[in-house]
Amino acid sequence: MNDCLFCKIVAGQIPAAKVYEDDLVLAFNDIHPAAPTHMLIIPKEHFPSLQDIPQGKLPVIASLFAAAQKLAETTGIAKTGYRTLINTGPDSGQVVFHVHLHLLGGRKLGKLG
Amino acid sequence: MNDCLFCKIVAGQIPAAKVYEDDLVLAFNDIHPAAPTHMLIIPKEHFPSLQDIPQGKLPVIASLFAAAQKLAETTGIAKTGYRTLINTGPDSGQVVFHVHLHLLGGRKLGKLG
């Protein structure tokens, strides 16, 4: 996936402020944060969007949320509250076409969209 | 979980506009829709919030997203785009304390929160 920004971050070809990593998952701070805490949690495997993840690979989503729970704990937003969100396709505002889970917190969050 | 609204829907004690059901998951239309398509996808098992799901039970999250993919396909928002979102705790606006995945689409969606 030569042209994928997030694949390049996974490969170490582009730097990112990494906050979590395991065999399946990488997380880093969003470079345009929409809240005091705004991290992106991605599968290391490339899927352009949520809709493109085949049934058999959906367990990776559980791994993204396991990382979200840990990061919520370490950043303190597990107590104050947080939002986890995936945008898919044109109407959603998805910009990078590599699945990413937004983890947002640190202030009162607004509307769902 | 006698006092949980969503457990009562699962048990059939309170009606809901069901759109999907399998062994682990139930989905129904949100009664206060924030978008033309706004469904709630819940695990049948009661967890007050995402943060309360133990590691060993996190695969249920993959089941929620499997249902989201199917519902996105059947409603047509798989093509136009959609947002999947879980609110957890005070800052997020979580109102019902039984984990639920919001599936939103059918119009251009706004800010992340």
PDB file of C-alpha atoms in Angstrom:
ATOM      1  CA  MET A   1       0.000   0.000   0.000  1.00  0.00           C
ATOM      2  CA  ASN A   2       2.583   2.476  -1.187  1.00  0.00           C
ATOM      3  CA  ASP A   3       0.393   5.552  -1.168  1.00  0.00           C
ATOM      4  CA  CYS A   4      -1.278   5.077   2.196  1.00  0.00           C
ATOM      5  CA  LEU A   5      -0.195   7.624   4.821  1.00  0.00           C
ATOM      6  CA  PHE A   6      -1.025   5.355   7.749  1.00  0.00           C
ATOM      7  CA  CYS A   7       0.755   2.355   6.195  1.00  0.00           C
ATOM      8  CA  LYS A   8       3.833   4.594   5.994  1.00  0.00           C
ATOM      9  CA  ILE A   9       3.478   5.413   9.697  1.00  0.00           C
ATOM     10  CA  VAL A  10       3.170   1.680  10.473  1.00  0.00           C
ATOM     11  CA  ALA A  11       6.307   1.061   8.385  1.00  0.00           C
ATOM     12  CA  GLY A  12       8.195   3.835  10.199  1.00  0.00           C
ATOM     13  CA  GLN A  13       8.634   5.828   6.975  1.00  0.00           C
ATOM     14  CA  ILE A  14       6.706   8.809   8.363  1.00  0.00           C
ATOM     15  CA  PRO A  15       7.022   9.886  12.008  1.00  0.00           C
ATOM     16  CA  ALA A  16       4.049  10.001  14.368  1.00  0.00           C
ATOM     17  CA  ALA A  17       3.560  10.656  18.083  1.00  0.00           C
ATOM     18  CA  LYS A  18       2.987   7.007  18.990  1.00  0.00           C
ATOM     19  CA  VAL A  19       1.064   6.336  22.178  1.00  0.00           C
ATOM     20  CA  TYR A  20       0.444   2.583  21.893  1.00  0.00           C
ATOM     21  CA  GLU A  21       1.608  -0.359  19.829  1.00  0.00           C
ATOM     22  CA  ASP A  22       1.099  -4.118  19.781  1.00  0.00           C
ATOM     23  CA  ASP A  23       1.271  -6.823  17.112  1.00  0.00           C
ATOM     24  CA  LEU A  24      -1.978  -5.797  15.421  1.00  0.00           C
ATOM     25  CA  VAL A  25      -2.527  -2.189  16.384  1.00  0.00           C
ATOM     26  CA  LEU A  26      -0.791   1.198  16.385  1.00  0.00           C
ATOM     27  CA  ALA A  27      -2.050   4.402  18.033  1.00  0.00           C
ATOM     28  CA  PHE A  28      -0.804   7.968  17.756  1.00  0.00           C
ATOM     29  CA  ASN A  29      -1.953  11.499  18.452  1.00  0.00           C
ATOM     30  CA  ASP A  30      -4.063  13.156  15.752  1.00  0.00           C
ATOM     31  CA  ILE A  31      -2.063  15.979  14.165  1.00  0.00           C
ATOM     32  CA  HIS A  32      -5.229  18.111  14.015  1.00  0.00           C
ATOM     33  CA  PRO A  33      -6.767  17.384  17.421  1.00  0.00           C
ATOM     34  CA  ALA A  34     -10.506  18.042  17.756  1.00  0.00           C
ATOM     35  CA  ALA A  35     -10.379  17.657  21.564  1.00  0.00           C
ATOM     36  CA  PRO A  36      -7.739  17.808  24.345  1.00  0.00           C
ATOM     37  CA  THR A  37      -7.299  14.054  23.916  1.00  0.00           C
ATOM     38  CA  HIS A  38      -7.564  12.948  20.290  1.00  0.00           C
ATOM     39  CA  MET A  39      -5.795   9.777  19.296  1.00  0.00           C
ATOM     40  CA  LEU A  40      -6.115   7.582  16.238  1.00  0.00           C
ATOM     41  CA  ILE A  41      -6.023   3.824  16.730  1.00  0.00           C
ATOM     42  CA  ILE A  42      -5.373   1.859  13.557  1.00  0.00           C
ATOM     43  CA  PRO A  43      -4.979  -1.764  12.484  1.00  0.00           C
ATOM     44  CA  LYS A  44      -1.502  -2.403  11.098  1.00  0.00           C
ATOM     45  CA  GLU A  45      -3.156  -4.248   8.237  1.00  0.00           C
ATOM     46  CA  HIS A  46      -4.504  -2.007   5.512  1.00  0.00           C
ATOM     47  CA  PHE A  47      -8.274  -1.760   5.022  1.00  0.00           C
ATOM     48  CA  PRO A  48      -9.464   1.344   3.145  1.00  0.00           C
ATOM     49  CA  SER A  49     -12.626   1.580   5.246  1.00  0.00           C
ATOM     50  CA  LEU A  50     -14.652  -0.259   7.852  1.00  0.00           C
ATOM     51  CA  GLN A  51     -16.947  -1.522   5.104  1.00  0.00           C
ATOM     52  CA  ASP A  52     -13.930  -3.178   3.437  1.00  0.00           C
ATOM     53  CA  ILE A  53     -13.014  -5.369   6.429  1.00  0.00           C
ATOM     54  CA  PRO A  54     -14.106  -8.928   5.608  1.00  0.00           C
ATOM     55  CA  GLN A  55     -16.131 -10.788   8.262  1.00  0.00           C
ATOM     56  CA  GLY A  56     -13.187 -13.037   9.104  1.00  0.00           C
ATOM     57  CA  LYS A  57     -10.962 -10.050   9.879  1.00  0.00           C
ATOM     58  CA  LEU A  58     -13.460  -8.161  12.061  1.00  0.00           C
ATOM     59  CA  PRO A  59     -11.777  -9.361  15.286  1.00  0.00           C
ATOM     60  CA  VAL A  60      -9.189  -6.642  14.603  1.00  0.00           C
ATOM     61  CA  ILE A  61     -11.913  -4.159  15.589  1.00  0.00           C
ATOM     62  CA  ALA A  62     -11.991  -5.724  19.057  1.00  0.00           C
ATOM     63  CA  SER A  63      -8.218  -5.147  19.208  1.00  0.00           C
ATOM     64  CA  LEU A  64      -8.713  -1.457  18.372  1.00  0.00           C
ATOM     65  CA  PHE A  65     -11.192  -1.143  21.233  1.00  0.00           C
ATOM     66  CA  ALA A  66      -8.899  -3.031  23.638  1.00  0.00           C
ATOM     67  CA  ALA A  67      -6.280  -0.364  22.882  1.00  0.00           C
ATOM     68  CA  ALA A  68      -8.912   2.365  23.334  1.00  0.00           C
ATOM     69  CA  GLN A  69      -9.777   1.059  26.806  1.00  0.00           C
ATOM     70  CA  LYS A  70      -6.098   1.055  27.794  1.00  0.00           C
ATOM     71  CA  LEU A  71      -5.457   4.547  26.418  1.00  0.00           C
ATOM     72  CA  ALA A  72      -8.610   5.879  28.096  1.00  0.00           C
ATOM     73  CA  GLU A  73      -7.260   4.500  31.371  1.00  0.00           C
ATOM     74  CA  THR A  74      -3.745   5.904  31.012  1.00  0.00           C
ATOM     75  CA  THR A  75      -4.911   9.353  29.877  1.00  0.00           C
ATOM     76  CA  GLY A  76      -7.575   9.637  32.587  1.00  0.00           C
ATOM     77  CA  ILE A  77     -10.545   9.990  30.203  1.00  0.00           C
ATOM     78  CA  ALA A  78     -11.897   6.598  31.282  1.00  0.00           C
ATOM     79  CA  LYS A  79     -13.269   8.502  34.293  1.00  0.00           C
ATOM     80  CA  THR A  80     -14.277  11.796  32.664  1.00  0.00           C
ATOM     81  CA  GLY A  81     -15.736  10.177  29.561  1.00  0.00           C
ATOM     82  CA  TYR A  82     -14.814   9.688  25.931  1.00  0.00           C
ATOM     83  CA  ARG A  83     -16.104   9.003  22.437  1.00  0.00           C
ATOM     84  CA  THR A  84     -14.861   6.334  20.026  1.00  0.00           C
ATOM     85  CA  LEU A  85     -15.776   6.906  16.395  1.00  0.00           C
ATOM     86  CA  ILE A  86     -15.072   5.517  12.939  1.00  0.00           C
ATOM     87  CA  ASN A  87     -15.924   7.484   9.797  1.00  0.00           C
ATOM     88  CA  THR A  88     -16.660   5.503   6.649  1.00  0.00           C
ATOM     89  CA  GLY A  89     -17.031   6.995   3.191  1.00  0.00           C
ATOM     90  CA  PRO A  90     -18.131  10.288   1.656  1.00  0.00           C
ATOM     91  CA  ASP A  91     -20.855  11.579   4.027  1.00  0.00           C
ATOM     92  CA  SER A  92     -18.778  10.861   7.129  1.00  0.00           C
ATOM     93  CA  GLY A  93     -15.777  13.081   6.523  1.00  0.00           C
ATOM     94  CA  GLN A  94     -13.336  10.166   6.224  1.00  0.00           C
ATOM     95  CA  VAL A  95     -10.102  11.690   4.934  1.00  0.00           C
ATOM     96  CA  VAL A  96      -7.476   8.957   5.203  1.00  0.00           C
ATOM     97  CA  PHE A  97      -8.530   5.692   3.588  1.00  0.00           C
ATOM     98  CA  HIS A  98      -7.005   3.361   6.144  1.00  0.00           C
ATOM     99  CA  VAL A  99      -9.426   2.354   8.925  1.00  0.00           C
ATOM    100  CA  HIS A 100      -8.906   4.449  12.063  1.00  0.00           C
ATOM    101  CA  LEU A 101     -10.752   4.656  15.342  1.00  0.00           C
ATOM    102  CA  HIS A 102     -10.893   8.196  16.766  1.00  0.00           C
ATOM    103  CA  LEU A 103     -10.559   8.362  20.560  1.00  0.00           C
ATOM    104  CA  LEU A 104     -11.796  11.742  21.810  1.00  0.00           C
ATOM    105  CA  GLY A 105     -12.007  13.164  25.315  1.00  0.00           C
ATOM    106  CA  GLY A 106     -10.887  15.794  27.778  1.00  0.00           C
ATOM    107  CA  ARG A 107     -13.867  18.124  27.322  1.00  0.00           C
ATOM    108  CA  LYS A 108     -17.650  17.941  27.058  1.00  0.00           C
ATOM    109  CA  LEU A 109     -18.300  16.506  23.610  1.00  0.00           C
ATOM    110  CA  GLY A 110     -21.030  17.834  21.344  1.00  0.00           C
ATOM    111  CA  LYS A 111     -23.446  16.399  18.810  1.00  0.00           C
ATOM    112  CA  LEU A 112     -22.982  12.979  17.232  1.00  0.00           C
ATOM    113  CA  GLY A 113     -22.474  14.513  13.816  1.00  0.00           C
TER     114      GLY A 113
ATOM    115  CA  MET B   1     -30.521  -5.849  35.082  1.00  0.00           C
ATOM    116  CA  ASN B   2     -34.067  -4.888  36.004  1.00  0.00           C
ATOM    117  CA  ASP B   3     -33.729  -1.156  35.528  1.00  0.00           C
ATOM    118  CA  CYS B   4     -31.917  -1.160  32.180  1.00  0.00           C
ATOM    119  CA  LEU B   5     -34.035   0.165  29.303  1.00  0.00           C
ATOM    120  CA  PHE B   6     -32.083  -1.735  26.656  1.00  0.00           C
ATOM    121  CA  CYS B   7     -32.172  -4.995  28.623  1.00  0.00           C
ATOM    122  CA  LYS B   8     -35.956  -4.603  28.652  1.00  0.00           C
ATOM    123  CA  ILE B   9     -35.945  -4.184  24.871  1.00  0.00           C
ATOM    124  CA  VAL B  10     -33.784  -7.321  24.557  1.00  0.00           C
ATOM    125  CA  ALA B  11     -36.248  -9.165  26.803  1.00  0.00           C
ATOM    126  CA  GLY B  12     -39.216  -7.969  24.726  1.00  0.00           C
ATOM    127  CA  GLN B  13     -40.708  -6.076  27.681  1.00  0.00           C
ATOM    128  CA  ILE B  14     -40.479  -2.733  25.873  1.00  0.00           C
ATOM    129  CA  PRO B  15     -41.157  -2.422  22.132  1.00  0.00           C
ATOM    130  CA  ALA B  16     -38.565  -1.120  19.683  1.00  0.00           C
ATOM    131  CA  ALA B  17     -38.326  -0.782  15.900  1.00  0.00           C
ATOM    132  CA  LYS B  18     -35.986  -3.743  15.448  1.00  0.00           C
ATOM    133  CA  VAL B  19     -33.881  -3.745  12.306  1.00  0.00           C
ATOM    134  CA  TYR B  20     -31.480  -6.627  13.022  1.00  0.00           C
ATOM    135  CA  GLU B  21     -31.080  -9.460  15.490  1.00  0.00           C
ATOM    136  CA  ASP B  22     -28.775 -12.419  15.991  1.00  0.00           C
ATOM    137  CA  ASP B  23     -27.653 -14.493  18.988  1.00  0.00           C
ATOM    138  CA  LEU B  24     -25.414 -11.774  20.421  1.00  0.00           C
ATOM    139  CA  VAL B  25     -26.700  -8.517  18.997  1.00  0.00           C
ATOM    140  CA  LEU B  26     -29.896  -6.495  18.623  1.00  0.00           C
ATOM    141  CA  ALA B  27     -30.362  -3.330  16.548  1.00  0.00           C
ATOM    142  CA  PHE B  28     -33.231  -0.868  16.420  1.00  0.00           C
ATOM    143  CA  ASN B  29     -33.975   2.653  15.236  1.00  0.00           C
ATOM    144  CA  ASP B  30     -33.075   5.463  17.635  1.00  0.00           C
ATOM    145  CA  ILE B  31     -36.281   7.080  18.910  1.00  0.00           C
ATOM    146  CA  HIS B  32     -34.607  10.514  18.703  1.00  0.00           C
ATOM    147  CA  PRO B  33     -32.799  10.230  15.364  1.00  0.00           C
ATOM    148  CA  ALA B  34     -29.889  12.625  14.817  1.00  0.00           C
ATOM    149  CA  ALA B  35     -29.660  11.757  11.101  1.00  0.00           C
ATOM    150  CA  PRO B  36     -31.930  10.213   8.413  1.00  0.00           C
ATOM    151  CA  THR B  37     -30.458   6.830   9.319  1.00  0.00           C
ATOM    152  CA  HIS B  38     -29.789   6.469  13.047  1.00  0.00           C
ATOM    153  CA  MET B  39     -29.772   2.988  14.498  1.00  0.00           C
ATOM    154  CA  LEU B  40     -28.495   1.655  17.801  1.00  0.00           C
ATOM    155  CA  ILE B  41     -26.674  -1.666  17.781  1.00  0.00           C
ATOM    156  CA  ILE B  42     -26.360  -3.290  21.198  1.00  0.00           C
ATOM    157  CA  PRO B  43     -24.933  -6.449  22.719  1.00  0.00           C
ATOM    158  CA  LYS B  44     -27.668  -8.561  24.300  1.00  0.00           C
ATOM    159  CA  GLU B  45     -25.398  -8.973  27.317  1.00  0.00           C
ATOM    160  CA  HIS B  46     -25.459  -6.012  29.686  1.00  0.00           C
ATOM    161  CA  PHE B  47     -22.342  -3.859  30.020  1.00  0.00           C
ATOM    162  CA  PRO B  48     -22.914  -0.362  31.449  1.00  0.00           C
ATOM    163  CA  SER B  49     -20.239   1.162  29.237  1.00  0.00           C
ATOM    164  CA  LEU B  50     -17.475   0.273  26.803  1.00  0.00           C
ATOM    165  CA  GLN B  51     -14.954   0.687  29.610  1.00  0.00           C
ATOM    166  CA  ASP B  52     -16.786  -2.046  31.578  1.00  0.00           C
ATOM    167  CA  ILE B  53     -16.381  -4.752  28.925  1.00  0.00           C
ATOM    168  CA  PRO B  54     -13.686  -7.152  30.146  1.00  0.00           C
ATOM    169  CA  GLN B  55     -10.925  -8.069  27.686  1.00  0.00           C
ATOM    170  CA  GLY B  56     -12.304 -11.582  27.239  1.00  0.00           C
ATOM    171  CA  LYS B  57     -15.693 -10.238  26.158  1.00  0.00           C
ATOM    172  CA  LEU B  58     -14.418  -7.647  23.679  1.00  0.00           C
ATOM    173  CA  PRO B  59     -15.152  -9.898  20.688  1.00  0.00           C
ATOM    174  CA  VAL B  60     -18.777  -8.787  21.103  1.00  0.00           C
ATOM    175  CA  ILE B  61     -17.629  -5.426  19.721  1.00  0.00           C
ATOM    176  CA  ALA B  62     -16.667  -7.155  16.469  1.00  0.00           C
ATOM    177  CA  SER B  63     -20.214  -8.566  16.379  1.00  0.00           C
ATOM    178  CA  LEU B  64     -21.661  -5.053  16.730  1.00  0.00           C
ATOM    179  CA  PHE B  65     -19.585  -3.908  13.760  1.00  0.00           C
ATOM    180  CA  ALA B  66     -20.539  -6.974  11.702  1.00  0.00           C
ATOM    181  CA  ALA B  67     -24.160  -5.904  12.204  1.00  0.00           C
ATOM    182  CA  ALA B  68     -23.228  -2.295  11.325  1.00  0.00           C
ATOM    183  CA  GLN B  69     -21.709  -3.434   8.018  1.00  0.00           C
ATOM    184  CA  LYS B  70     -24.858  -5.395   7.154  1.00  0.00           C
ATOM    185  CA  LEU B  71     -27.195  -2.550   8.109  1.00  0.00           C
ATOM    186  CA  ALA B  72     -25.082  -0.052   6.168  1.00  0.00           C
ATOM    187  CA  GLU B  73     -25.441  -2.304   3.141  1.00  0.00           C
ATOM    188  CA  THR B  74     -29.207  -2.827   3.440  1.00  0.00           C
ATOM    189  CA  THR B  75     -29.967   0.862   4.082  1.00  0.00           C
ATOM    190  CA  GLY B  76     -27.703   2.100   1.275  1.00  0.00           C
ATOM    191  CA  ILE B  77     -25.397   4.176   3.489  1.00  0.00           C
ATOM    192  CA  ALA B  78     -22.492   1.812   2.808  1.00  0.00           C
ATOM    193  CA  LYS B  79     -22.153   3.747  -0.465  1.00  0.00           C
ATOM    194  CA  THR B  80     -22.985   7.276   0.693  1.00  0.00           C
ATOM    195  CA  GLY B  81     -21.016   7.026   3.923  1.00  0.00           C
ATOM    196  CA  TYR B  82     -21.692   6.590   7.617  1.00  0.00           C
ATOM    197  CA  ARG B  83     -20.363   7.098  11.127  1.00  0.00           C
ATOM    198  CA  THR B  84     -20.181   4.494  13.892  1.00  0.00           C
ATOM    199  CA  LEU B  85     -19.793   5.891  17.391  1.00  0.00           C
ATOM    200  CA  ILE B  86     -19.826   4.779  21.028  1.00  0.00           C
ATOM    201  CA  ASN B  87     -20.186   7.297  23.863  1.00  0.00           C
ATOM    202  CA  THR B  88     -18.670   6.352  27.205  1.00  0.00           C
ATOM    203  CA  GLY B  89     -19.196   8.252  30.433  1.00  0.00           C
ATOM    204  CA  PRO B  90     -19.953  11.835  31.495  1.00  0.00           C
ATOM    205  CA  ASP B  91     -18.148  13.994  28.893  1.00  0.00           C
ATOM    206  CA  SER B  92     -19.484  11.946  25.983  1.00  0.00           C
ATOM    207  CA  GLY B  93     -23.203  12.423  26.392  1.00  0.00           C
ATOM    208  CA  GLN B  94     -23.871   8.745  27.147  1.00  0.00           C
ATOM    209  CA  VAL B  95     -27.490   8.597  28.363  1.00  0.00           C
ATOM    210  CA  VAL B  96     -28.366   4.898  28.520  1.00  0.00           C
ATOM    211  CA  PHE B  97     -25.890   2.837  30.487  1.00  0.00           C
ATOM    212  CA  HIS B  98     -25.956  -0.248  28.309  1.00  0.00           C
ATOM    213  CA  VAL B  99     -23.263  -0.232  25.595  1.00  0.00           C
ATOM    214  CA  HIS B 100     -24.659   0.906  22.234  1.00  0.00           C
ATOM    215  CA  LEU B 101     -23.052   1.587  18.890  1.00  0.00           C
ATOM    216  CA  HIS B 102     -24.652   4.500  17.024  1.00  0.00           C
ATOM    217  CA  LEU B 103     -24.892   3.998  13.262  1.00  0.00           C
ATOM    218  CA  LEU B 104     -25.468   7.364  11.561  1.00  0.00           C
ATOM    219  CA  GLY B 105     -25.879   8.237   7.892  1.00  0.00           C
ATOM    220  CA  GLY B 106     -28.092   9.625   5.162  1.00  0.00           C
ATOM    221  CA  ARG B 107     -26.698  13.162   5.218  1.00  0.00           C
ATOM    222  CA  LYS B 108     -23.336  14.942   5.382  1.00  0.00           C
ATOM    223  CA  LEU B 109     -22.158  14.467   8.945  1.00  0.00           C
ATOM    224  CA  GLY B 110     -20.534  17.267  10.929  1.00  0.00           C
ATOM    225  CA  LYS B 111     -17.830  17.548  13.553  1.00  0.00           C
ATOM    226  CA  LEU B 112     -16.561  14.599  15.554  1.00  0.00           C
ATOM    227  CA  GLY B 113     -17.877  16.081  18.762  1.00  0.00           C
TER     228      GLY B 113
END
